[in-house]
Coordinates of C-alpha atoms and ligand atoms in Angstrom, one line a residue:
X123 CA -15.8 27.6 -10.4
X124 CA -17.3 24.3 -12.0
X125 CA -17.8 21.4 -9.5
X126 CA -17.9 18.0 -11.0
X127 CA -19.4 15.4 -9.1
X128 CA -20.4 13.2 -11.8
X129 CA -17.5 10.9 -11.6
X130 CA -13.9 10.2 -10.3
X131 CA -12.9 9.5 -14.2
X132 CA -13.7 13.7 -14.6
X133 CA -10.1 14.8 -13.6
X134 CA -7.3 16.0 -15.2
X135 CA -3.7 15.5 -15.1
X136 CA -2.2 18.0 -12.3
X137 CA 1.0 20.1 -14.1
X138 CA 3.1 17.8 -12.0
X139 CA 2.0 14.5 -13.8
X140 CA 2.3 16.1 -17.0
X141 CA 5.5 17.1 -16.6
X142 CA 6.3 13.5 -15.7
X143 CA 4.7 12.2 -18.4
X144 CA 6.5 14.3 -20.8
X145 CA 9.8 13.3 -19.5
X146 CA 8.7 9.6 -20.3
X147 CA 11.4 7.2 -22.3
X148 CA 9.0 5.4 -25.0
X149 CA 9.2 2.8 -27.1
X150 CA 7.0 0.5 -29.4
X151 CA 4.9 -1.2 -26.3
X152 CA 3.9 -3.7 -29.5
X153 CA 7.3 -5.2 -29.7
X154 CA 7.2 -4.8 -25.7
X155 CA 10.4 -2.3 -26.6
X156 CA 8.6 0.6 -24.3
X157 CA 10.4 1.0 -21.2
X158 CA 8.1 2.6 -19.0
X159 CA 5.5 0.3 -20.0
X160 CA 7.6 -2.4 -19.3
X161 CA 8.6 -0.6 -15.8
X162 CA 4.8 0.0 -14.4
X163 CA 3.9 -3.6 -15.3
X164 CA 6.5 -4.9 -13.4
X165 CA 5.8 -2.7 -10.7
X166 CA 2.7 -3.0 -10.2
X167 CA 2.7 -7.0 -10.5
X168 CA 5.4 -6.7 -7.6
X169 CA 3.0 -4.5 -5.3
X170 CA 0.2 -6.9 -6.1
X171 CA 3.0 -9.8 -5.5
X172 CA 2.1 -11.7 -8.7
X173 CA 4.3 -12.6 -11.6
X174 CA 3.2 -10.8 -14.3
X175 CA 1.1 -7.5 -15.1
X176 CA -0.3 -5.7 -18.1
X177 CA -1.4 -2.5 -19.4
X178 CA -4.5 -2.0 -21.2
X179 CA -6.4 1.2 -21.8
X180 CA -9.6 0.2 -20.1
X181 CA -10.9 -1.5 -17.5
X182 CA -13.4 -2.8 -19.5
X183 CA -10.9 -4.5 -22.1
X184 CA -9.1 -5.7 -18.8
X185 CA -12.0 -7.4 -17.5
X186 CA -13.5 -8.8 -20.5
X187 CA -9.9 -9.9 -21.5
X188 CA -10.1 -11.4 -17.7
X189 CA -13.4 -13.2 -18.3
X190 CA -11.6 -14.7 -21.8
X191 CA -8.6 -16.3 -20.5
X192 CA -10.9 -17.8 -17.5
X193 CA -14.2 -19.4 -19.7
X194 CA -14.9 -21.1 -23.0
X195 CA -17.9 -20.5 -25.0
X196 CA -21.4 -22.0 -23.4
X197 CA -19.6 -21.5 -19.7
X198 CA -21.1 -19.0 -16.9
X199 CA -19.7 -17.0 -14.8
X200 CA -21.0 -15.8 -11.3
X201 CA -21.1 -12.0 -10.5
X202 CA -23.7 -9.7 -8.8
X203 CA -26.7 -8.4 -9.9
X204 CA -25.2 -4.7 -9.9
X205 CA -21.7 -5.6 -11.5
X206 CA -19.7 -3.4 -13.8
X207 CA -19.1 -6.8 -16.2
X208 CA -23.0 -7.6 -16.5
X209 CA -24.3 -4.3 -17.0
X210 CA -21.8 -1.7 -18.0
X211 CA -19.5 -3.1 -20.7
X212 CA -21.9 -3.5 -23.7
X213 CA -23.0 -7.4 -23.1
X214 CA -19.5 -7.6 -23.3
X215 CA -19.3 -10.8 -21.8
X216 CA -21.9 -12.7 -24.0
X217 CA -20.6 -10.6 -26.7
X218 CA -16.8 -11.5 -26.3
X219 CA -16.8 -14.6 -24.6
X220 CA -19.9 -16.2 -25.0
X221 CA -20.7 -17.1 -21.4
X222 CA -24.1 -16.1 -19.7
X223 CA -24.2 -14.3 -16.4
X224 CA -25.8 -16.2 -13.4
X225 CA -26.5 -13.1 -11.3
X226 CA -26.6 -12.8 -7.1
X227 CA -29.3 -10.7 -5.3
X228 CA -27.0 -9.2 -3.5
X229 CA -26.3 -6.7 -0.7
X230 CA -24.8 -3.2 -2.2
X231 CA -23.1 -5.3 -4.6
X232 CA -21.6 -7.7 -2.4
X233 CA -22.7 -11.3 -1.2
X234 CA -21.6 -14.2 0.5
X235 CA -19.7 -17.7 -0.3
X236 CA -23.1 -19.5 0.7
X237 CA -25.0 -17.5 -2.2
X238 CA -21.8 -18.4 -4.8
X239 CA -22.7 -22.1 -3.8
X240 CA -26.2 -21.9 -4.6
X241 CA -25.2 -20.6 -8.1
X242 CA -22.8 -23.4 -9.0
X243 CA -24.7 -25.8 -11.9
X244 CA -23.7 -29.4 -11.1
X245 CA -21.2 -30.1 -13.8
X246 CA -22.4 -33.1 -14.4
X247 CA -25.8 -32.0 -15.6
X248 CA -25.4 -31.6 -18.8
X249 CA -28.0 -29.5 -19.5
X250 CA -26.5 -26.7 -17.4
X251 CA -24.1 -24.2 -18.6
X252 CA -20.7 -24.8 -16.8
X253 CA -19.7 -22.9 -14.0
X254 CA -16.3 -21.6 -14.9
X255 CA -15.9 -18.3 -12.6
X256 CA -16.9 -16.0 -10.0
X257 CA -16.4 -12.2 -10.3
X258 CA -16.6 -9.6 -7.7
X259 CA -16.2 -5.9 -7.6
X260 CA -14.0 -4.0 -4.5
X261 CA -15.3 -1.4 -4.2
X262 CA -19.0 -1.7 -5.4
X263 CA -19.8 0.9 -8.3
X264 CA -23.5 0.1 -8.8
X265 CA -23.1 -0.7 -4.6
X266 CA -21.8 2.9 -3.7
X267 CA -18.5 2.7 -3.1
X268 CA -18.8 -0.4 -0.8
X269 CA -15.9 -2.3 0.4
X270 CA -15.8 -6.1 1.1
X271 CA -15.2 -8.1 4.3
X272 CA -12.1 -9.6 3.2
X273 CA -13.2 -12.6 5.4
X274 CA -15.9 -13.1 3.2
X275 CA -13.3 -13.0 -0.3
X276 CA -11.5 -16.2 1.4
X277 CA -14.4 -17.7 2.2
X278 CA -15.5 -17.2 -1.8
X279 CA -11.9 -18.5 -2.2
X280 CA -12.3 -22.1 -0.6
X281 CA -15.8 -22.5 -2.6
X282 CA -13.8 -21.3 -5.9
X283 CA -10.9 -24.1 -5.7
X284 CA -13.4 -26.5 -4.0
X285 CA -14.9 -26.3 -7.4
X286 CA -12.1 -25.4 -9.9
X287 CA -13.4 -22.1 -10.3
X288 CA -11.5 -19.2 -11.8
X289 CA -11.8 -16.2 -9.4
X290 CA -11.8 -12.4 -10.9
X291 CA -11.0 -9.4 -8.8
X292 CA -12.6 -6.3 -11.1
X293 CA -10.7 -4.0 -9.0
X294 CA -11.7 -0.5 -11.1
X295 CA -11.8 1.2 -7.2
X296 CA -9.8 -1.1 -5.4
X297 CA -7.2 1.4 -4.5
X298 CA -9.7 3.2 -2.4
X299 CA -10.7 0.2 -0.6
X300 CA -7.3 -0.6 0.5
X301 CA -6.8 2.8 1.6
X302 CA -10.8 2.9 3.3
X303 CA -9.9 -0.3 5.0
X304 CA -6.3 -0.2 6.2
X305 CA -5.2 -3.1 3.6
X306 CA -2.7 -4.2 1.0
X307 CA -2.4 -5.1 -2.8
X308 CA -0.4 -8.4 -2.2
X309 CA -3.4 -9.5 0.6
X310 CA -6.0 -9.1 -2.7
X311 CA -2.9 -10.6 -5.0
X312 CA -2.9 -13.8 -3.0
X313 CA -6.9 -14.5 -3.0
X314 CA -7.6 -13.8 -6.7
X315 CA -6.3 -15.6 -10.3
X316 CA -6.6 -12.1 -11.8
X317 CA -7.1 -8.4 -10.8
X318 CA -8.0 -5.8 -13.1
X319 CA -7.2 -1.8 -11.6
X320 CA -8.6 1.1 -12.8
X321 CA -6.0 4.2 -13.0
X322 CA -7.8 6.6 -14.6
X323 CA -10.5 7.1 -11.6
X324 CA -9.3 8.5 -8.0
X325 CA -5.8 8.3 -8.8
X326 CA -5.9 10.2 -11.7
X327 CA -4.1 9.4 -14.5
X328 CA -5.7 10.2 -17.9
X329 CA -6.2 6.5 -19.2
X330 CA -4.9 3.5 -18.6
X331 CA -6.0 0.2 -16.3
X332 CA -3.5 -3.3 -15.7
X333 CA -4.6 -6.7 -15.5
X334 CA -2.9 -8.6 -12.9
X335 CA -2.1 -12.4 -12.9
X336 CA 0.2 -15.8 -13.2
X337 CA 2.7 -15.4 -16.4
X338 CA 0.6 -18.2 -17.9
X339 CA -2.4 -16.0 -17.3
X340 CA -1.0 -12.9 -18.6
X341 CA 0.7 -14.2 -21.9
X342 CA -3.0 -15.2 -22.8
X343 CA -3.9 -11.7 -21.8
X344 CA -0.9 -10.3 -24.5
X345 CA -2.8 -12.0 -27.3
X346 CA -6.1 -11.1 -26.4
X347 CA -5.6 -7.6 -25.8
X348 CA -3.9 -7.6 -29.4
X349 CA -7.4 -9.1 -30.6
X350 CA -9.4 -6.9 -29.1
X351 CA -7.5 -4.2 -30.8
X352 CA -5.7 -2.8 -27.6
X353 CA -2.2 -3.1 -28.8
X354 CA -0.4 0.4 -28.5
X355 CA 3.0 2.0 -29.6
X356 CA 4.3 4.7 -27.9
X357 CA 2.0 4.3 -24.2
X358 CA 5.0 4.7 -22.4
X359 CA 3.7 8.6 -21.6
X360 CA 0.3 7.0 -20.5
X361 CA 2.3 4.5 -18.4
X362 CA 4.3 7.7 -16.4
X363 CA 1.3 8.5 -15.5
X364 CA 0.6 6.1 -14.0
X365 CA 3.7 5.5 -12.3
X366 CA 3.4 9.1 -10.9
X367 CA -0.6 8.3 -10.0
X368 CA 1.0 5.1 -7.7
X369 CA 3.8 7.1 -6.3
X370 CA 1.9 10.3 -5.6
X371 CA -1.8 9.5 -5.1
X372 CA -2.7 6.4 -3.3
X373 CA -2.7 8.0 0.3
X374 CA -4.6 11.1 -0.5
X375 CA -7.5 9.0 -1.3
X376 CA -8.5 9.6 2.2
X377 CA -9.0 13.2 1.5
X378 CA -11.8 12.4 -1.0
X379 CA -13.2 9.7 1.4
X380 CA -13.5 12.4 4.0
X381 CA -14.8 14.9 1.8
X382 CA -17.7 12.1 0.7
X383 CA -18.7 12.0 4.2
X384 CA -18.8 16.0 4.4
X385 CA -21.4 16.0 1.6
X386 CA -23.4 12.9 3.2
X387 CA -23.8 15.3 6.1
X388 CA -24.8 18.1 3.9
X389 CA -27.5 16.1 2.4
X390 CA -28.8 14.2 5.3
X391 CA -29.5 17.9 6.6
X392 CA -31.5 18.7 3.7
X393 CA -35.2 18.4 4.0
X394 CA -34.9 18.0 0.1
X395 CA -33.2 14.2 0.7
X396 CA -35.2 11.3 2.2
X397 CA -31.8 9.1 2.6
X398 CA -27.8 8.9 2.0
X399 CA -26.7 5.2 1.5
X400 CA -23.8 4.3 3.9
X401 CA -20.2 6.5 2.7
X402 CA -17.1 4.2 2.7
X403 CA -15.1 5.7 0.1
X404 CA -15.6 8.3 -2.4
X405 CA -18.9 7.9 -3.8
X406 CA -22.1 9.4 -2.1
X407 CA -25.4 7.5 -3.4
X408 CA -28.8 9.6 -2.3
X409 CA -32.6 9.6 -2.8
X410 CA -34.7 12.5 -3.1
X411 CA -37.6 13.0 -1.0
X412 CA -41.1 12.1 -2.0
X413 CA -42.6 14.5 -4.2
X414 CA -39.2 16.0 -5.4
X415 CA -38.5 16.2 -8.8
X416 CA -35.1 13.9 -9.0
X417 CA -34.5 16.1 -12.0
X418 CA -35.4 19.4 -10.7
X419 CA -32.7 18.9 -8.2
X420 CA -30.0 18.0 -10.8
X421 CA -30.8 21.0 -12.6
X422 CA -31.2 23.4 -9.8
X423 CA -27.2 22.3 -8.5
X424 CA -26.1 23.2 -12.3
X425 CA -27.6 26.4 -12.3
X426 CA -25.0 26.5 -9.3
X427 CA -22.1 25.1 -11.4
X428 CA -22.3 21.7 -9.4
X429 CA -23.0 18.5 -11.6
X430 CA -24.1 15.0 -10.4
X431 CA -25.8 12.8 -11.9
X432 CA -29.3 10.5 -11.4
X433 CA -29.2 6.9 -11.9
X434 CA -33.0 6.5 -12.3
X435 CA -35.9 5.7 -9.7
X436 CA -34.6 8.7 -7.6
X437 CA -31.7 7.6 -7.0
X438 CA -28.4 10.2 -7.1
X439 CA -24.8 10.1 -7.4
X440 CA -22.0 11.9 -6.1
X441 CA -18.4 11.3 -6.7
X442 CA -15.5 12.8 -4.9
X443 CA -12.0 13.0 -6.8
X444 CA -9.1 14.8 -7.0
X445 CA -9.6 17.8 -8.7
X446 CA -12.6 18.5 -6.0
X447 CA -11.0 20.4 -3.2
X448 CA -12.2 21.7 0.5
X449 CA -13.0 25.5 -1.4
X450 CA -15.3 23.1 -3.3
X451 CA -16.5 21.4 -0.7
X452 CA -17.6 24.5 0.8
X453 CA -19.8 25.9 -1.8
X454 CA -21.6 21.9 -2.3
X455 CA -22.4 22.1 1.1
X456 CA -23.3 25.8 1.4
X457 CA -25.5 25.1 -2.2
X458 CA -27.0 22.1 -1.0
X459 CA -28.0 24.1 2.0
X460 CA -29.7 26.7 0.6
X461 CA -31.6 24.8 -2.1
X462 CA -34.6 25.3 -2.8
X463 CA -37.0 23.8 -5.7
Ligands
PLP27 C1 -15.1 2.2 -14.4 C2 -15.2 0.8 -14.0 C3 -14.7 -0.2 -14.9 C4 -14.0 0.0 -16.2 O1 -14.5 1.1 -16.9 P1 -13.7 1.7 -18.1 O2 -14.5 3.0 -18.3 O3 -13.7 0.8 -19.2 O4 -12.3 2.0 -17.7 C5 -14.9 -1.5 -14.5 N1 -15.5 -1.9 -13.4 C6 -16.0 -0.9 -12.5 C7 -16.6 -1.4 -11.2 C8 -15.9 0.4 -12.8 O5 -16.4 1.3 -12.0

């Protein structure tokens, strides 16, 4: 039995979504002639309730086709020290959109609508770069599966129109902060300009991530996806999916939430761990003690068939997901246990 921890984008499509997939109607997505393409987009910019949606085949084309449509060349953009669009998507950003990144110190990956103020350049110094944005991440990667204070999002809001700012939602784990927090899509469609959603994380599907938005918004988001080389044919069986993914696996996100906390437990009880960060969701971020080999312990859990990985400066990661069940659970926690290095 392999146990993969390493990340919520590890599972596979149950036989179920398969044979859903394979049951898709396709068409040329290009000429916009795919009907389950067109279905899911639709769909899912109704649950969000925004006007239009579209499908893209990561979340990092979503968001950097996000950042696009909302800055011109020389601009800045607002995000967190830790976010997914500064650090994970290649320099993406400076790369695709020539904007820089002025970065919050923030807490887990989060911050507040005072700190977003203290960022803004006056816009009539000219030698500042322009504010044009502020992006956030719900829930935090880099953070740990964190979820916002939706209080704090509005206030964000009001400083984001007080300034005509463009306000990004990267929304790669948002479904499990809706489900960690008791919330909806259309409470996140009405605070943000544009939403990108991960599918192919704890819900499951195999690829695939939409970009939410205004129709204006999103028929800039049909020609950029086109130039950054994300047009597909025949994505309708991707699209089903996805479909099935929103149909089928939204609730049972609490499962994985629950099972996160299990392994905090497990951990906190070793005398191998000096600290668990906080579990909200599905990912479990730890430190080794002093004078254990961060490494080591990686190692010693594969021996075992159970992989995580380590982010650096003994710091681990866990991820629960689908395809990690209670008879899985059960060995981690017996493993974890009995390790010994
Ligand atoms: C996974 C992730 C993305 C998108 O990653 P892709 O691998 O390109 O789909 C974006 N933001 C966050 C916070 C993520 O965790």
């Amino acid at each position: 039995m392999k146990i993969n921890l390493i990340s919520d984008t590890v599972t596979k499509p149950t036989p179920e979504m398969l044979e859903f997939m394979m049951n898709a109607e396709v068409g040329d997505d290009v000429f916009k002639h795919d009907p389950t393409v067109n279905h899911l987009e639709e769909k899912v910019s109704k649950l969000f309730g925004k006007e239009a949606a579209l499908f893209f085949p990561s979340g990092t084309m979503a968001n950097q086709t996000a950042i696009k449509i909302h800055t011109q060349p020389s601009e800045q953009l607002i995000c967190d020290k830790w976010a997914h669009v500064y650090n994970f998507e290649g320099g993406g950003a400076s790369f695709n959109s020539g904007v820089s990144c002025a970065l919050i110190d923030g807490n887990r990956g989060m911050f507040t609508a005072n700190q977003v103020r203290e960022k803004i350049n006056d816009p009539n110094n000219y030698h500042l770069a322009k504010t044009s944005l502020v992006t956030i991440e719900n829930t935090t990667n880099k953070g740990g599966g964190a979820c916002w204070d939706i209080n704090e999002l509005k206030r964000i809001k009001s400083v984001c129109q007080e300034h005509s700012l463009a306000f990004h939602l990267d929304g790669a784990r948002l479904f499990n902060a809706l489900v960690a927090k008791g919330e909806t899509p259309e409470q996140y469609g009405e605070l943000f300009d544009t939403i990108s959603v991960c599918m192919s994380k704890g819900l499951g599907a195999p690829i695939g991530s939409l970009l939410i938005g205004s129709k204006e918004h999103i028929a800039k988001a049909l020609r950029l996806r086109k130039l950054f080389g994300g047009a597909m044919r025949q994505v309708g069986y991707l699209a089903a999916a996805i479909t099935y993914a929103l149909d089928n696996h939204v609730d049972r996100l609490a499962e994985d939430h629950k099972r996160a906390k299990a392994l905090g437990e497990a951990l906190e009880n070793s005398f191998l761990i000096k600290k668990v960060e906080q579990i909200e969701t599905n990912i479990v971020i730890f430190y080794v003690a002093d004078g254990v080999d961060e490494n080591e312990f990686v190692n010693k859990l594969a021996e075992k068939d159970i992989l995580l990985i380590s982010m650096g400066e003994g710091k681990l990661r866990m991820v629960t997901h689908l395809n990690f069940t209670d008879v899985m659970l059960d060995k981690t926690v017996q493993e974890i246990g009995e390790l010994r290095l």
